[in-house]
CSV table of C-alpha atoms in Angstrom, one decimal:
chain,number,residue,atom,x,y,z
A,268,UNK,CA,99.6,103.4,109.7
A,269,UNK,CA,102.5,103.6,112.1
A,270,UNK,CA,102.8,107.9,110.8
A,271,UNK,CA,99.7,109.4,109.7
A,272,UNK,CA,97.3,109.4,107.3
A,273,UNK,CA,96.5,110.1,103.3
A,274,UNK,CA,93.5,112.1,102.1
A,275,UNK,CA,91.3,111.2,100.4
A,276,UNK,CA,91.9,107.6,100.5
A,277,UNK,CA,90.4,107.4,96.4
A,278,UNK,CA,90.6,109.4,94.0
A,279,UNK,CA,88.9,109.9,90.5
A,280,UNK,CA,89.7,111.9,88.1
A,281,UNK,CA,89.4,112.1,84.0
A,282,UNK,CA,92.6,112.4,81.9
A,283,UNK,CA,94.4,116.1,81.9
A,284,UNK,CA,92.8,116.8,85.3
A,285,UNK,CA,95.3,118.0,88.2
A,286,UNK,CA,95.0,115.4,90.9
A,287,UNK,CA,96.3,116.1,94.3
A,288,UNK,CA,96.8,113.9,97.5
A,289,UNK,CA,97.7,114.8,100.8
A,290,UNK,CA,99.2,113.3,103.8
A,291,UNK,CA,99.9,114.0,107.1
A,292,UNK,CA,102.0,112.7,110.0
A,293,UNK,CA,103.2,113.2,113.3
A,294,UNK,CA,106.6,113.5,114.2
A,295,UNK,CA,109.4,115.8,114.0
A,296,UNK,CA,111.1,114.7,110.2
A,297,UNK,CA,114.5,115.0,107.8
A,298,UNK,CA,112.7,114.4,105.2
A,299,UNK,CA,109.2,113.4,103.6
A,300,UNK,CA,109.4,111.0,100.1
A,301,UNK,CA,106.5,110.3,97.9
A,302,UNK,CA,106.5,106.8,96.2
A,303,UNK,CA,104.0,105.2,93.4
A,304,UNK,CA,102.8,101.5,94.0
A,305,UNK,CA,100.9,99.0,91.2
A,306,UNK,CA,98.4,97.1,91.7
A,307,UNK,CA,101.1,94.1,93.6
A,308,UNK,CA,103.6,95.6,92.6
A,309,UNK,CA,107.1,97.4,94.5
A,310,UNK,CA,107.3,100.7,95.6
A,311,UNK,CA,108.5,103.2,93.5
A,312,UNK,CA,110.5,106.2,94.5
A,313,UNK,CA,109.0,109.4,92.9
A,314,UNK,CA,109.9,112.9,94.7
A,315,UNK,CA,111.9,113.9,98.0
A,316,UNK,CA,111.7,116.8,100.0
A,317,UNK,CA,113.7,117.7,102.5
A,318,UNK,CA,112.5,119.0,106.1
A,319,UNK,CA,113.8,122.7,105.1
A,320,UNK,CA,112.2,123.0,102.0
A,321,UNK,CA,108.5,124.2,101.3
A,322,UNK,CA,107.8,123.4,97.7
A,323,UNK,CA,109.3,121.2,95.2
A,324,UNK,CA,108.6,120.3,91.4
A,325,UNK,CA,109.5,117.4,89.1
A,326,UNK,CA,108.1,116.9,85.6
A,327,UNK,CA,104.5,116.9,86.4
A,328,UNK,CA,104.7,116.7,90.0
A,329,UNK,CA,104.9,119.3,92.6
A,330,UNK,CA,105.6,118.4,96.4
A,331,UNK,CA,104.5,120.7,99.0
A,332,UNK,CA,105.5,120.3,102.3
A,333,UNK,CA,104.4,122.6,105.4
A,334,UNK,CA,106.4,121.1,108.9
A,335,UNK,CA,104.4,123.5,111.2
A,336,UNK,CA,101.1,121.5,110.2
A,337,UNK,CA,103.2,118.7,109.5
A,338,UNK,CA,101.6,118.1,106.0
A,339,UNK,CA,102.0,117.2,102.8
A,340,UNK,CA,100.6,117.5,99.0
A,341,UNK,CA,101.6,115.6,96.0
A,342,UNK,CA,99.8,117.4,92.5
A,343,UNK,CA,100.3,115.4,89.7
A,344,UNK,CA,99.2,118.0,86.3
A,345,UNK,CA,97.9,116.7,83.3
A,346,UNK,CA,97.2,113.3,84.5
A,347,UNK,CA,97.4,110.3,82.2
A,348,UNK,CA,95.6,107.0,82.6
A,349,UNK,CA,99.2,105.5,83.1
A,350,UNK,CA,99.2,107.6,86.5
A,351,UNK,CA,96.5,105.0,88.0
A,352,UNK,CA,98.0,103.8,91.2
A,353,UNK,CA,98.3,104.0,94.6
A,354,UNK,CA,100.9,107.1,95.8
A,355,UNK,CA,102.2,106.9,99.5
A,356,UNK,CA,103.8,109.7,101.4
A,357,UNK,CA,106.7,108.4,103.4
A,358,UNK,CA,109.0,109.7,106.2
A,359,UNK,CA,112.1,109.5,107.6
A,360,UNK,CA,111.8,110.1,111.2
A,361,UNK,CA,114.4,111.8,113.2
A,362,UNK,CA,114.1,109.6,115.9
A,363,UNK,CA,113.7,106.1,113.8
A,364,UNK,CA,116.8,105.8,112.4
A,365,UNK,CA,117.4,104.7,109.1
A,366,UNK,CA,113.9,103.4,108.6
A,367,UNK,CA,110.7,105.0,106.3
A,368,UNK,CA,107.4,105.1,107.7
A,369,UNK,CA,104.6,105.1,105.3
A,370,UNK,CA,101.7,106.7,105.4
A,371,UNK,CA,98.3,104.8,104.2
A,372,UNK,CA,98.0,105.7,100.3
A,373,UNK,CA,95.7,107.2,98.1
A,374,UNK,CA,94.0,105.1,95.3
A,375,UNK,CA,93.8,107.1,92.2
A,376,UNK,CA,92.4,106.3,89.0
A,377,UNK,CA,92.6,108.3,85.9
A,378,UNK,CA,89.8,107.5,83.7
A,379,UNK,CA,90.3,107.7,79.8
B,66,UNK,CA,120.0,99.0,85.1
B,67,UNK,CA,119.8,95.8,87.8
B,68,UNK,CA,117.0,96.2,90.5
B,69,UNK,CA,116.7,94.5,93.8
B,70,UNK,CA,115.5,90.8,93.2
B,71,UNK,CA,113.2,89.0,95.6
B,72,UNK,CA,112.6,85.4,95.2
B,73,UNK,CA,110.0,83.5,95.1
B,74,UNK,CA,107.5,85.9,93.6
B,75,UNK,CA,104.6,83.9,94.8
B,76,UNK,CA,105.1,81.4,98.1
B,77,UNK,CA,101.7,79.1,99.4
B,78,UNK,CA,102.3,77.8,103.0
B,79,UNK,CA,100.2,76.0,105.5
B,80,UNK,CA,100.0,77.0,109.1
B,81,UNK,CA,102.9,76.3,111.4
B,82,UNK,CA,105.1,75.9,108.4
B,83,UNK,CA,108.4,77.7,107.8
B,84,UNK,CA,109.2,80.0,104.8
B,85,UNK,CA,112.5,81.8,103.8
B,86,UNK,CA,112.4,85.2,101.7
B,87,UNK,CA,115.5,85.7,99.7
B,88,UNK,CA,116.5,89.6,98.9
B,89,UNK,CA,119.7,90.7,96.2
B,90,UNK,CA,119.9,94.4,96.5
B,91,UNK,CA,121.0,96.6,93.7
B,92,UNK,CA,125.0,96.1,93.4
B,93,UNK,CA,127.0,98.2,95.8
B,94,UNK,CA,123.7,99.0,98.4
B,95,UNK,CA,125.3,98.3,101.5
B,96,UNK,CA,121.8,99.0,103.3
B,97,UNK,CA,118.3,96.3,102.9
B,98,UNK,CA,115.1,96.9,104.3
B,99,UNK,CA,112.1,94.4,104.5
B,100,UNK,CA,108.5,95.4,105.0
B,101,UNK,CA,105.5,93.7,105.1
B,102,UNK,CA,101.9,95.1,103.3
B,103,UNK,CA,98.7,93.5,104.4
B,104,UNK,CA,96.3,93.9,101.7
B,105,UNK,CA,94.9,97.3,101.0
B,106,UNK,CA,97.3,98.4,104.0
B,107,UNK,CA,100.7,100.7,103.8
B,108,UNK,CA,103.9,98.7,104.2
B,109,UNK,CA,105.1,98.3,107.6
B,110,UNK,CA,108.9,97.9,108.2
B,111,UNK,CA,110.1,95.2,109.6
B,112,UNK,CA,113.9,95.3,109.9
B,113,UNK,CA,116.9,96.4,108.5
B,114,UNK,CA,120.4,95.8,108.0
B,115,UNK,CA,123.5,98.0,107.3
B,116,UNK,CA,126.5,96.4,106.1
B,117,UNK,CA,125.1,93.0,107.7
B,118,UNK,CA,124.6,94.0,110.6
B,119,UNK,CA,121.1,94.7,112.1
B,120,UNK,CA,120.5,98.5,111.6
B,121,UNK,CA,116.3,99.0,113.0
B,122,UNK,CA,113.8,96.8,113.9
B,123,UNK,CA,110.4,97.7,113.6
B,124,UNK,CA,107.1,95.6,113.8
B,125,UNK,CA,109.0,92.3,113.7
B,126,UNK,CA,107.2,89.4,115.3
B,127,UNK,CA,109.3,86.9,117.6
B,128,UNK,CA,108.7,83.8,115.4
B,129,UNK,CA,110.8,86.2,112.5
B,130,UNK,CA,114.3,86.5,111.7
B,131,UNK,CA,116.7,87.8,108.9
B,132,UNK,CA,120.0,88.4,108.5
B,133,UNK,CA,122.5,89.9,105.8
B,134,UNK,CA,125.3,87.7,104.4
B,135,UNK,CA,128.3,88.7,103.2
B,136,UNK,CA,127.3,89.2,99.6
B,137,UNK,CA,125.0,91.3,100.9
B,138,UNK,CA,122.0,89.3,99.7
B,139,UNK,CA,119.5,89.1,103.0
B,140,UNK,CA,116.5,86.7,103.8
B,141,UNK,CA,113.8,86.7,105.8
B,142,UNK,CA,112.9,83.7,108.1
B,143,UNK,CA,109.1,83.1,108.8
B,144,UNK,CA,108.6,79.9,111.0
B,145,UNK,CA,105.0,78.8,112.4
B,146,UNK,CA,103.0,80.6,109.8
B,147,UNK,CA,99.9,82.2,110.8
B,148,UNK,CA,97.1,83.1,108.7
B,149,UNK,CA,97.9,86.8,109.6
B,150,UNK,CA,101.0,86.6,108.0
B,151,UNK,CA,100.2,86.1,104.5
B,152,UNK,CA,100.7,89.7,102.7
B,153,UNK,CA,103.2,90.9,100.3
B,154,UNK,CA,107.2,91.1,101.5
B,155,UNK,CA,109.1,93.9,99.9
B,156,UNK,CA,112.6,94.1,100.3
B,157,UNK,CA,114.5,97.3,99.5
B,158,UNK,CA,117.7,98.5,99.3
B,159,UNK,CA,119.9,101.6,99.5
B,160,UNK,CA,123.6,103.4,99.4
B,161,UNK,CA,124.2,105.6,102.8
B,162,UNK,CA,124.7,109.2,101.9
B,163,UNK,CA,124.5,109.0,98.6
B,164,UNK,CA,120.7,110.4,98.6
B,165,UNK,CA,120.1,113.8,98.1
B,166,UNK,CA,121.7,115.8,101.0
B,167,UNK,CA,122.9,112.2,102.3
B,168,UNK,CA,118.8,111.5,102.5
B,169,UNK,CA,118.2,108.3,100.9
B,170,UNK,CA,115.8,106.8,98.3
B,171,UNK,CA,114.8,103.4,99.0
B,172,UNK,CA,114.5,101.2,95.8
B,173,UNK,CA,112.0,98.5,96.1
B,174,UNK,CA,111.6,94.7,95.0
B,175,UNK,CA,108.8,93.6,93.2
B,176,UNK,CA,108.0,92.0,96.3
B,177,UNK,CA,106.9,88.5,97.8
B,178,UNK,CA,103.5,87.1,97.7
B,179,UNK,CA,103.0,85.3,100.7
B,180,UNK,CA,99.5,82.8,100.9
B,181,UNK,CA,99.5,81.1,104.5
B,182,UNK,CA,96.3,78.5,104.4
């Protein structure tokens, strides 16, 4: 990746755990954007954050996002087996223009 | 709701050949994106155009071009296909400033599945 990187790379969990995935990157941002991605599938858009806030929520989702470490955390609460996918953290650079750089995704599976 | 449309789905080339992605954003997106994702790899952007004309350029090899039409609809030229190249082509598309605080959400195709042998 172009921006940074996603921890862990996989992760397992059983349905109703919490999972939570972090990313981080390196340049100074305007905002940070989490999307979801099936197997082969297109990217879809789940959460924004912009560069001034520190903490945002959405259903079961909560975005955290610290720019003095330049890091971020996706929980997803009570997962569901229909949360298996791979989640990618992506920014939008000050200096890049229009363009999102994407970070390199966490696997997660939520076992029934 | 319409989504952006990529055709073909699925596209098998031999080496040195030529291929053409074709891309129709969401009605009214004035903005398309195209990355490429090599298996088990984050997409990397490629180019983009806003209001057809060339907006960023990213990781775009020489032997690539694309370009918006009027309709808005954009493709993606590929010629002398490498094995490197196969992967899966996403388009996406947007409306400036209408994200959140003018940030904007990309909405992706289901993508293109390119096979170079």
């Amino acid at each position: 990746s172009q921006q940074g990187e996603e921890d862990p790379q996989a992760l397992s969990i059983q349905e109703g755990e919490n999972a939570t995935m972090n990313c981080s990157y390196k340049t100074s941002i305007n905002n940070l954007q989490w999307y979801r991605q099936n197997s082969g599938r297109g990217l879809v858009h789940l959460i924004l954050i912009r560069s001034n806030e520190r903490e945002k929520h959405s259903g079961r989702l909560r975005v955290t996002l610290d720019t003095s470490k330049k890091s971020s955390s996706l929980l997803i609460t009570a997962s569901r087996a229909a949360d298996t996918a791979s989640y990618f953290c992506a920014t939008d650079e000050k200096t890049s223009g229009s363009r999102l750089t994407f970070g390199e995704g966490t696997q997660l599976t939520v076992n029934p | 709701a319409a989504g952006v449309i990529q055709s073909p789905r699925h596209l098998i080339k031999e080496k040195r050949e030529t291929a053409t992605l074709k891309c129709y954003p969401i009605p009214r997106h004035d903005t398309v994106y195209w990355y490429q994702q090599g298996p088990g790899q984050d997409p990397q952007f490629l180019i983009s155009f806003y209001e057809k004309m060339q907006s960023d350029k990213g990781s775009i090899p020489d032997r690539f071009s694309a370009q918006q039409f009027s309709d808005y609809h954009s493709e993606l030229n590929m010629s002398s296909l490498e094995l490197g190249d196969s992967a899966l082509y996403f388009c996406a598309s947007s409306l400036a400033g209408t994200g959140e605080g003018g940030y904007e959400k990309l909405f992706f195709g289901s993508g293109t599945q390119l096979s170079v042998l």
